[in-house]
Short mmCIF file of C-alpha atoms in Angstrom, two decimals:
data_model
loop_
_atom_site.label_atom_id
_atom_site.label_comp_id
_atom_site.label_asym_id
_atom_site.label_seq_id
_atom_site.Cartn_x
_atom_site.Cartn_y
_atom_site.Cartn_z
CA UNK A 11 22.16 -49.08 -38.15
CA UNK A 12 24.20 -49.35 -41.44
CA UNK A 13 24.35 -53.72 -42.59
CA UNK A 14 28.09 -53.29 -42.14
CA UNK A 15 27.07 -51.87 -38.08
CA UNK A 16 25.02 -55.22 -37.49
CA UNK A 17 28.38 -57.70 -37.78
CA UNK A 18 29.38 -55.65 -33.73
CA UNK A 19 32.83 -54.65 -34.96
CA UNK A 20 35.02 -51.93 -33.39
CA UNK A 21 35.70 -49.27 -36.20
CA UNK A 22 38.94 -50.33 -36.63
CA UNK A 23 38.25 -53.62 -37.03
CA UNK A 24 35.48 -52.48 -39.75
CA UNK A 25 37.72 -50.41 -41.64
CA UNK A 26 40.61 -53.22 -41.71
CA UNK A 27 38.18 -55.68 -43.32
CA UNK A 28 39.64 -57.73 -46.17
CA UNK A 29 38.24 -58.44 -49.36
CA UNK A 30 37.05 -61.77 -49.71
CA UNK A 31 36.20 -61.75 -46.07
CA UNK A 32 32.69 -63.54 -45.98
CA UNK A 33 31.75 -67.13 -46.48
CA UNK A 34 28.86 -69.08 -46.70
CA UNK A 35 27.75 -72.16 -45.30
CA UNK A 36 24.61 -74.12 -45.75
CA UNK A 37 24.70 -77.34 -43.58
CA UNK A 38 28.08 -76.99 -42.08
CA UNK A 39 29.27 -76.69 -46.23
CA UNK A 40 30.28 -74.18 -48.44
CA UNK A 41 28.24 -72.60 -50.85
CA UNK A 42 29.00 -69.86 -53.18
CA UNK A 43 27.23 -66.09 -52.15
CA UNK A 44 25.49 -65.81 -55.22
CA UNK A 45 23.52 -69.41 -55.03
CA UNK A 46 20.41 -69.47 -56.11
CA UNK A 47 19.30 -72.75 -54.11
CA UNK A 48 19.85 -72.09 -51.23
CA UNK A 49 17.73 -69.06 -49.32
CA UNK A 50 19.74 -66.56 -47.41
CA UNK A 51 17.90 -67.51 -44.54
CA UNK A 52 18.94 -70.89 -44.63
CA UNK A 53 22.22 -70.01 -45.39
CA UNK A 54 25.01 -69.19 -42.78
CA UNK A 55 27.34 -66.23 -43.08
CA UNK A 56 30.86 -66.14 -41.56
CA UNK A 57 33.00 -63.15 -41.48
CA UNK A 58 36.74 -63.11 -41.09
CA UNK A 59 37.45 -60.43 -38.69
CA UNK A 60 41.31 -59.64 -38.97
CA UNK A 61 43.76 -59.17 -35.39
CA UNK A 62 42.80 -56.52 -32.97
CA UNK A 63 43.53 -54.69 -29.99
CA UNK A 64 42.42 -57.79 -27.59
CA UNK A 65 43.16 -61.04 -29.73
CA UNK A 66 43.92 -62.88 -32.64
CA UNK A 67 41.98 -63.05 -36.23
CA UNK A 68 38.45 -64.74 -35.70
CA UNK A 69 35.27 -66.19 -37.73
CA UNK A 70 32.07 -65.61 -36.52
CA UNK A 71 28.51 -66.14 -37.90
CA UNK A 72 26.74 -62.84 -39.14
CA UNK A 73 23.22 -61.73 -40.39
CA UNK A 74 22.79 -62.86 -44.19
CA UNK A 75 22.31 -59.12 -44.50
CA UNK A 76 25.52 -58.81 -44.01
CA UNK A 77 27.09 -60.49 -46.14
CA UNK A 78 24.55 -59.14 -49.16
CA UNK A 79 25.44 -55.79 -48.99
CA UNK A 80 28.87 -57.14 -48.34
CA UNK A 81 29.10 -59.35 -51.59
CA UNK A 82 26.90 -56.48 -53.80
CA UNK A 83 29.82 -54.11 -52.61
CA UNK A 84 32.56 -56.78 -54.09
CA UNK A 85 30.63 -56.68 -56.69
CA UNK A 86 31.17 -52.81 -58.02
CA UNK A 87 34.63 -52.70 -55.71
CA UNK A 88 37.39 -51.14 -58.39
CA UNK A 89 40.52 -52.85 -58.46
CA UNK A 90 42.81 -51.62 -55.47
CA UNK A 91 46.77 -52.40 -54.80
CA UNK A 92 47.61 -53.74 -51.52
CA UNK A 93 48.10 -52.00 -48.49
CA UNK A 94 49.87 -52.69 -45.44
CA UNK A 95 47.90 -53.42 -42.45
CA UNK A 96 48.60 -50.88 -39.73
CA UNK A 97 48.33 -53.76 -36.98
CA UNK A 98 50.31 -56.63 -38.71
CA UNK A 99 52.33 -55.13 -41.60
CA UNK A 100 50.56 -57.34 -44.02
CA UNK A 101 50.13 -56.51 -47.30
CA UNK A 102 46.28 -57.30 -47.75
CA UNK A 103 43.28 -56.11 -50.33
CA UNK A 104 41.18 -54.38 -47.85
CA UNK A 105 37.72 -54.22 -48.57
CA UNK A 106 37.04 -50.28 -47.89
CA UNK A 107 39.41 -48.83 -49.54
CA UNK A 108 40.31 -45.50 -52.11
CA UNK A 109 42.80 -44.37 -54.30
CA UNK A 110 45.28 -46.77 -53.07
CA UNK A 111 44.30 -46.11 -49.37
CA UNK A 112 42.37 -47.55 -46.97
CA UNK A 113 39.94 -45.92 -44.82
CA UNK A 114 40.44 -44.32 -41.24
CA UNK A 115 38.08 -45.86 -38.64
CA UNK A 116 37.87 -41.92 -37.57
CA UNK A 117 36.28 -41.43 -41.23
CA UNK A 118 33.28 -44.23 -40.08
CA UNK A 119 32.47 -41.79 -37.35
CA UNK A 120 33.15 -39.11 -38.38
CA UNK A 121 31.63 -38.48 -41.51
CA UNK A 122 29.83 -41.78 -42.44
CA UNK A 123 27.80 -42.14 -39.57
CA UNK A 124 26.95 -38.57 -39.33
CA UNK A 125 25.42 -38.76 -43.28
CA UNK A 126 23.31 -41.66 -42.51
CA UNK A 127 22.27 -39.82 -39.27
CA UNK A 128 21.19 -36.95 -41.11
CA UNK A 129 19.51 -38.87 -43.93
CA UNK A 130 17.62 -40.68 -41.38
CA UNK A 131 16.54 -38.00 -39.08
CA UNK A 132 18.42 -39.32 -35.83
CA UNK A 133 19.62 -36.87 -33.49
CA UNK A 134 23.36 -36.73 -33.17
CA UNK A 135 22.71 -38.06 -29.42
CA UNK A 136 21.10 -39.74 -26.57
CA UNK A 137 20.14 -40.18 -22.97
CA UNK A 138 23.36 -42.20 -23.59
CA UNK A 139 25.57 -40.07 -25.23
CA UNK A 140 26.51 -39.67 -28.91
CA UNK A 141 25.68 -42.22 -31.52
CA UNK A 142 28.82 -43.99 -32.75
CA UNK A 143 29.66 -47.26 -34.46
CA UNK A 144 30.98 -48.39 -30.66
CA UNK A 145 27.27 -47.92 -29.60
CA UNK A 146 25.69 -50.20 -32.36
CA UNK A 147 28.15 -53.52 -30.93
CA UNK A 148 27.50 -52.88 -27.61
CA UNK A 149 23.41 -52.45 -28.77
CA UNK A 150 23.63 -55.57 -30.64
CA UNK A 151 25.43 -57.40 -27.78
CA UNK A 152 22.82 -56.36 -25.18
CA UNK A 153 20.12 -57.75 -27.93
CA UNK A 154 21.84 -61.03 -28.41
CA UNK A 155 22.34 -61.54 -24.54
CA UNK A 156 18.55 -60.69 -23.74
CA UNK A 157 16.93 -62.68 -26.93
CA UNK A 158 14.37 -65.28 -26.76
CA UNK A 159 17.24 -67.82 -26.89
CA UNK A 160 19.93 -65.46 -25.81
CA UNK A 161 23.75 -66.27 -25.52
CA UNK A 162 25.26 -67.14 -22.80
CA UNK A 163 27.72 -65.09 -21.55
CA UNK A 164 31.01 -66.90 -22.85
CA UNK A 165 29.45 -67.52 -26.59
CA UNK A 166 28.58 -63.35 -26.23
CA UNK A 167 32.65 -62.96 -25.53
CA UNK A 168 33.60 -65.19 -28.53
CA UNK A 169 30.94 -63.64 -30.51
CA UNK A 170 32.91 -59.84 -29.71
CA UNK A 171 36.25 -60.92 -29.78
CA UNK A 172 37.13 -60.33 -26.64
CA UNK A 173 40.08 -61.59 -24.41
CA UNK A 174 38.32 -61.82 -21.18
CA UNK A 175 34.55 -62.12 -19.98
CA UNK A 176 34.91 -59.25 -17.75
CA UNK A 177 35.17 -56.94 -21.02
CA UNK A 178 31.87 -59.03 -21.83
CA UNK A 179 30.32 -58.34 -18.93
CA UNK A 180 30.12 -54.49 -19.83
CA UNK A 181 28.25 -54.86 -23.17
CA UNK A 182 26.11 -58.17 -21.44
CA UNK A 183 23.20 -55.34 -20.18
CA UNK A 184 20.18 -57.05 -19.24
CA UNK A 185 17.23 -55.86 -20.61
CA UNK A 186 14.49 -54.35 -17.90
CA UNK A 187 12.00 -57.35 -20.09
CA UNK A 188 14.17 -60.12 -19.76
CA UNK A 189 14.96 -58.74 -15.59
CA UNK A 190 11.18 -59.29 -15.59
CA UNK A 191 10.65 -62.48 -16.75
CA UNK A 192 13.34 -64.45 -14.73
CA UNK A 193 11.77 -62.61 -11.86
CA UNK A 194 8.32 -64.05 -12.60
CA UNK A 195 10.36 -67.29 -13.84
CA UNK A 196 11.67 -67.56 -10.54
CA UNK A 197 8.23 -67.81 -8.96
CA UNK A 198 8.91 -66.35 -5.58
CA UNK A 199 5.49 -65.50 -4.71
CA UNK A 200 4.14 -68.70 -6.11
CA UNK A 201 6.07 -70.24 -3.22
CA UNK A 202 4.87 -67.79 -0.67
CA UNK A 203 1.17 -67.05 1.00
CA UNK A 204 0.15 -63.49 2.46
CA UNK A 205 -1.34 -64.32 5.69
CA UNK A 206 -3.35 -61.76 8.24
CA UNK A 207 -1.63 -61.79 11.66
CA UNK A 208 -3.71 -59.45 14.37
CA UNK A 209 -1.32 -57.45 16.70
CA UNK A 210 -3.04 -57.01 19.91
CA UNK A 211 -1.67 -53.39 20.89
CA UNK A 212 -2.73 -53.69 24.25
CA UNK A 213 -0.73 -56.53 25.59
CA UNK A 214 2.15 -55.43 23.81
CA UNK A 215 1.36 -51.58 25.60
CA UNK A 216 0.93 -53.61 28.73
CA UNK A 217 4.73 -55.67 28.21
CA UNK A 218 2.06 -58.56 28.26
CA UNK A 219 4.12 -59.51 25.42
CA UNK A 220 7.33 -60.01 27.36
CA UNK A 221 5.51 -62.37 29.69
CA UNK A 222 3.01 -65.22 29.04
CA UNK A 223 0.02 -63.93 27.13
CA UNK A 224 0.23 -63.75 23.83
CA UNK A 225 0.37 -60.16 21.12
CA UNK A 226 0.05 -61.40 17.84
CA UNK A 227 -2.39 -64.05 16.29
CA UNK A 228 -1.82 -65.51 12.92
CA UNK A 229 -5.30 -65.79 11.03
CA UNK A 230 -5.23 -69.27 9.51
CA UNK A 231 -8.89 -70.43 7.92
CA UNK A 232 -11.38 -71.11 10.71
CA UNK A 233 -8.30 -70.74 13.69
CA UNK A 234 -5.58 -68.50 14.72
CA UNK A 235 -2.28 -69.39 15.69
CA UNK A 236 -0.32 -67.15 17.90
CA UNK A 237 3.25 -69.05 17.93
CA UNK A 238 5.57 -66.07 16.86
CA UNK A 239 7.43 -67.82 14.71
CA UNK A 240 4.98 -69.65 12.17
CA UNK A 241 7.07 -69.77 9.17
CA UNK A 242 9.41 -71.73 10.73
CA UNK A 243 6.78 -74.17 12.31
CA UNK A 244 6.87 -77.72 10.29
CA UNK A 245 2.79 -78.38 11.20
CA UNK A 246 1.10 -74.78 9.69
CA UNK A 247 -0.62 -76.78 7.05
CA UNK A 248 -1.10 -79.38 9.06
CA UNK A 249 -2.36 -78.48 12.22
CA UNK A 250 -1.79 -80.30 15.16
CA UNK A 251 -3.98 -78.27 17.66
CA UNK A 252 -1.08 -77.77 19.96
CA UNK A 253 -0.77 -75.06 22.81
CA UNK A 254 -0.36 -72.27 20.35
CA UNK A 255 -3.69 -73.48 18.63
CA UNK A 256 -7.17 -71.15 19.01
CA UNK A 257 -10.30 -72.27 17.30
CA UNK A 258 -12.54 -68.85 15.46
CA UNK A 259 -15.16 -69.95 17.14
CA UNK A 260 -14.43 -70.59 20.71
CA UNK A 261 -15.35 -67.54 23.28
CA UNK A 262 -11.28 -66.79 23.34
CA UNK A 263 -11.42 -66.31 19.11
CA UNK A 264 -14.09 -64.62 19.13
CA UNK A 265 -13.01 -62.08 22.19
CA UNK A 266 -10.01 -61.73 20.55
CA UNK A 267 -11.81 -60.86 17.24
CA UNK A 268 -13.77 -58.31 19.19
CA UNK A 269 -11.32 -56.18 20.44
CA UNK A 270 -10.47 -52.76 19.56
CA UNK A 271 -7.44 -52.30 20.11
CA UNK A 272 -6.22 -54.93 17.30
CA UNK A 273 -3.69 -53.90 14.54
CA UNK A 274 -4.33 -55.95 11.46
CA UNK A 275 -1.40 -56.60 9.31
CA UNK A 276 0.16 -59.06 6.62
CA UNK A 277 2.87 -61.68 6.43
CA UNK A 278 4.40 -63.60 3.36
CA UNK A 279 5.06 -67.14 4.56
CA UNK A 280 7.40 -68.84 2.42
CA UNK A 281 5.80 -72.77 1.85
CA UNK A 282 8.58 -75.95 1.73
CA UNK A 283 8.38 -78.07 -1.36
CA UNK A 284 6.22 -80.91 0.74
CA UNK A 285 3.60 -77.59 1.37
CA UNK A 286 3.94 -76.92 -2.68
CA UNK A 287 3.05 -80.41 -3.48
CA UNK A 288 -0.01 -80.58 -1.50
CA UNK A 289 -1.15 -77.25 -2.84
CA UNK A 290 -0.48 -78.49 -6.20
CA UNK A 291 -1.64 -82.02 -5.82
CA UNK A 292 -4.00 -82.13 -3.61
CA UNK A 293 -4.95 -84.50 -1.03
CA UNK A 294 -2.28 -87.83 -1.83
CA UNK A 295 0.33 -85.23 -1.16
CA UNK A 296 -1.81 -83.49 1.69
CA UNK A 297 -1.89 -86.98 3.44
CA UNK A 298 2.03 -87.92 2.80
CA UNK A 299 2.58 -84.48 4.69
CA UNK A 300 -0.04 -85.11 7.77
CA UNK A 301 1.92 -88.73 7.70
CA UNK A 302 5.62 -87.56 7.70
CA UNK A 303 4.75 -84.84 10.15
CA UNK A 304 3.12 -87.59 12.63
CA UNK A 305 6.14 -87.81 14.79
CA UNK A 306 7.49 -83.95 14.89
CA UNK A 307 7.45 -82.32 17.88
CA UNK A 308 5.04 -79.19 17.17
CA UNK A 309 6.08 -75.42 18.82
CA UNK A 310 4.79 -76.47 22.24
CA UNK A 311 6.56 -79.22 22.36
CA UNK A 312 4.45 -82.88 21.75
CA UNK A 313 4.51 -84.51 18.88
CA UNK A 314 0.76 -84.72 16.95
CA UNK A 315 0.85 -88.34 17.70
CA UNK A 316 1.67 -87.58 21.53
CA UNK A 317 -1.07 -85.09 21.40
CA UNK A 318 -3.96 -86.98 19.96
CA UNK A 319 -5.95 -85.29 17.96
CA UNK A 320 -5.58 -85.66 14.32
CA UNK A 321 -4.30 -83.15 12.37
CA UNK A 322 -6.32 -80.69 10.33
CA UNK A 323 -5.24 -79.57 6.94
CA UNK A 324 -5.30 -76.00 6.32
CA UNK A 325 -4.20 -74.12 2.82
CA UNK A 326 -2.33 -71.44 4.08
CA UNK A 327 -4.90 -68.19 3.10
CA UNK A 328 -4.53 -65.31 0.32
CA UNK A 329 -4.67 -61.92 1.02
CA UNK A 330 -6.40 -60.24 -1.41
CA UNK A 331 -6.71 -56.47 -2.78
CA UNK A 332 -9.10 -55.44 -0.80
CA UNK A 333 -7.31 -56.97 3.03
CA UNK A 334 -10.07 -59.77 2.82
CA UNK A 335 -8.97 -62.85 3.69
CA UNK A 336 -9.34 -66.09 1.02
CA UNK A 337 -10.31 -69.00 2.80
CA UNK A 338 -8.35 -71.97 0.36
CA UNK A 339 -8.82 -74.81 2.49
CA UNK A 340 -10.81 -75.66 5.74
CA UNK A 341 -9.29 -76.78 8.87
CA UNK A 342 -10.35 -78.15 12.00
#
């Protein structure tokens, strides 16, 4: 990618380039190009891009780089006459320009890009096609929308020129890194737990399950739960020993247990931000949940203050690799 490539210009807004068309700025003022006290890192570069096909002229801040080779080509530029500009009519020193002419933006891809292609051993194409001066602003776009402090999608259209942020939207590809880390930013499955639920195959062979008895028993510590729909049930971390509630270690738990006929399986249980808390902060939030959940009616019906007993904490468990199941927390 030529310096001239890095600025994300369309080739006819590259080859319309003015003389005289970069500035510097240090601190929100002016300094000369050539300054010796100031670093080019430290220093700002703005470059006048002239009227195009989509808008008005605009400044926009470019890599130092830029403006360099820019500034080192002003430098050794011979004197040209001006030229009208094929947009506007001006008459206007353009900054590419020979024997009184300035150059095509066919010329940039066709024969300038090819040379440095050739000089640098890239193939002529891609997966994506073939390598033009079009490709390098919509590569530098996708880099400055997926950067470590990336533009957002309306500084991205002002950056490009363009008239609308749908055009944006085409050269705003996110990258498959940054997809990855606002997935794990996200933290779905930080807010979930993978739970063992045993199917019992023969009551649901039996249409057992369309009656009373129940087919499928959610493994939670030292008890199993068989309401069907647990996720949805206020009390899971805070058991209230309802109807729906089956110690291990009774004979039914450990019947069911023995069976052969069970079908073991997993399910992601999505926690509330109360269940987050008291996974995160332990027991002061653990005991603000067991308190605001005193006078909610549980699945069967009573409320844990109707019912009782007091109400057992339990961490919902882990599933790991293996299918084991991770005890984090005991219950009652």
């Amino acid at each position: 990618m030529t310096p001239i490539e890095v600025a994300g210009l369309r080739s006819n807004e590259i080859a319309r380039l003015r003389a005289g068309c970069i500035r510097w700025q240090h601190q929100g003022k002016p300094i000369p190009g050539d300054s010796q006290q100031v670093l080019a890192e430290d220093a700002v570069c703005l470059l006048d891009v002239p009227a195009h096909k989509t808008g008005t002229a605009f400044t926009k801040p470019v890599d130092p780089l830029l403006g360099q080779a820019i500034s080192a080509w002003q430098a050794v530029r011979p004197e040209q006459p001006k030229a009208a500009d094929r947009r506007t009519g001006e008459q206007v020193d353009f900054l590419f320009s020979i024997r009184a002419r300035a150059i095509s933006s066919t010329y940039i891809n066709g024969t300038i890009i090819p040379m440095l292609r050739q000089k640098a051993g890239v193939p002529a194409s891609d997966v994506r096609g073939v390598i033009t001066s079009h490709r390098a602003r919509s590569t530098i776009a996708s880099q400055l929308y997926n950067a470590k402090e990336p533009m957002t999608l309306f500084e991205l259209q002002a950056w490009l020129g363009h008239r609308s942020p749908e055009s944006t939207q085409h050269y705003a590809k996110i990258s498959p890194n940054t997809l990855t880390k606002a997935y794990k930013d996200a933290g779905y499955f930080a807010n979930t737990r993978t739970i063992e639920v045993l199917v019992d195959r023969e009551a649901v062979a039996s249409s057992a399950a369309a009656a009373v008895e129940p087919w499928q028993h959610y493994a939670l510590g030292h008890r199993f739960c068989t309401y069907s729909f647990l996720e949805q049930c206020p009390h899971r971390m805070a058991c209230a020993r309802c109807d729906f509630y089956t110690p291990k270690q009774s004979s039914k738990g450990q019947l069911l247990e023995a069976k052969d006929n069970l079908q073991r399986m997993l399910a992601s249980i999505p926690l509330t931000e109360d269940e987050r808390d008291a996974v995160d902060d332990g027991q002061v939030a653990l005991d603000r949940l067991l308190d605001r959940l005193t006078d909610v009616p549980t699945p069967a019906g009573p409320t844990p203050r109707q019912i009782g007993a007091p109400a057992s904490a339990t961490f919902l468990p882990l599933i790991n690799a293996a299918g084991r199941t991770g005890d984090c927390g005991g219950c009652g």
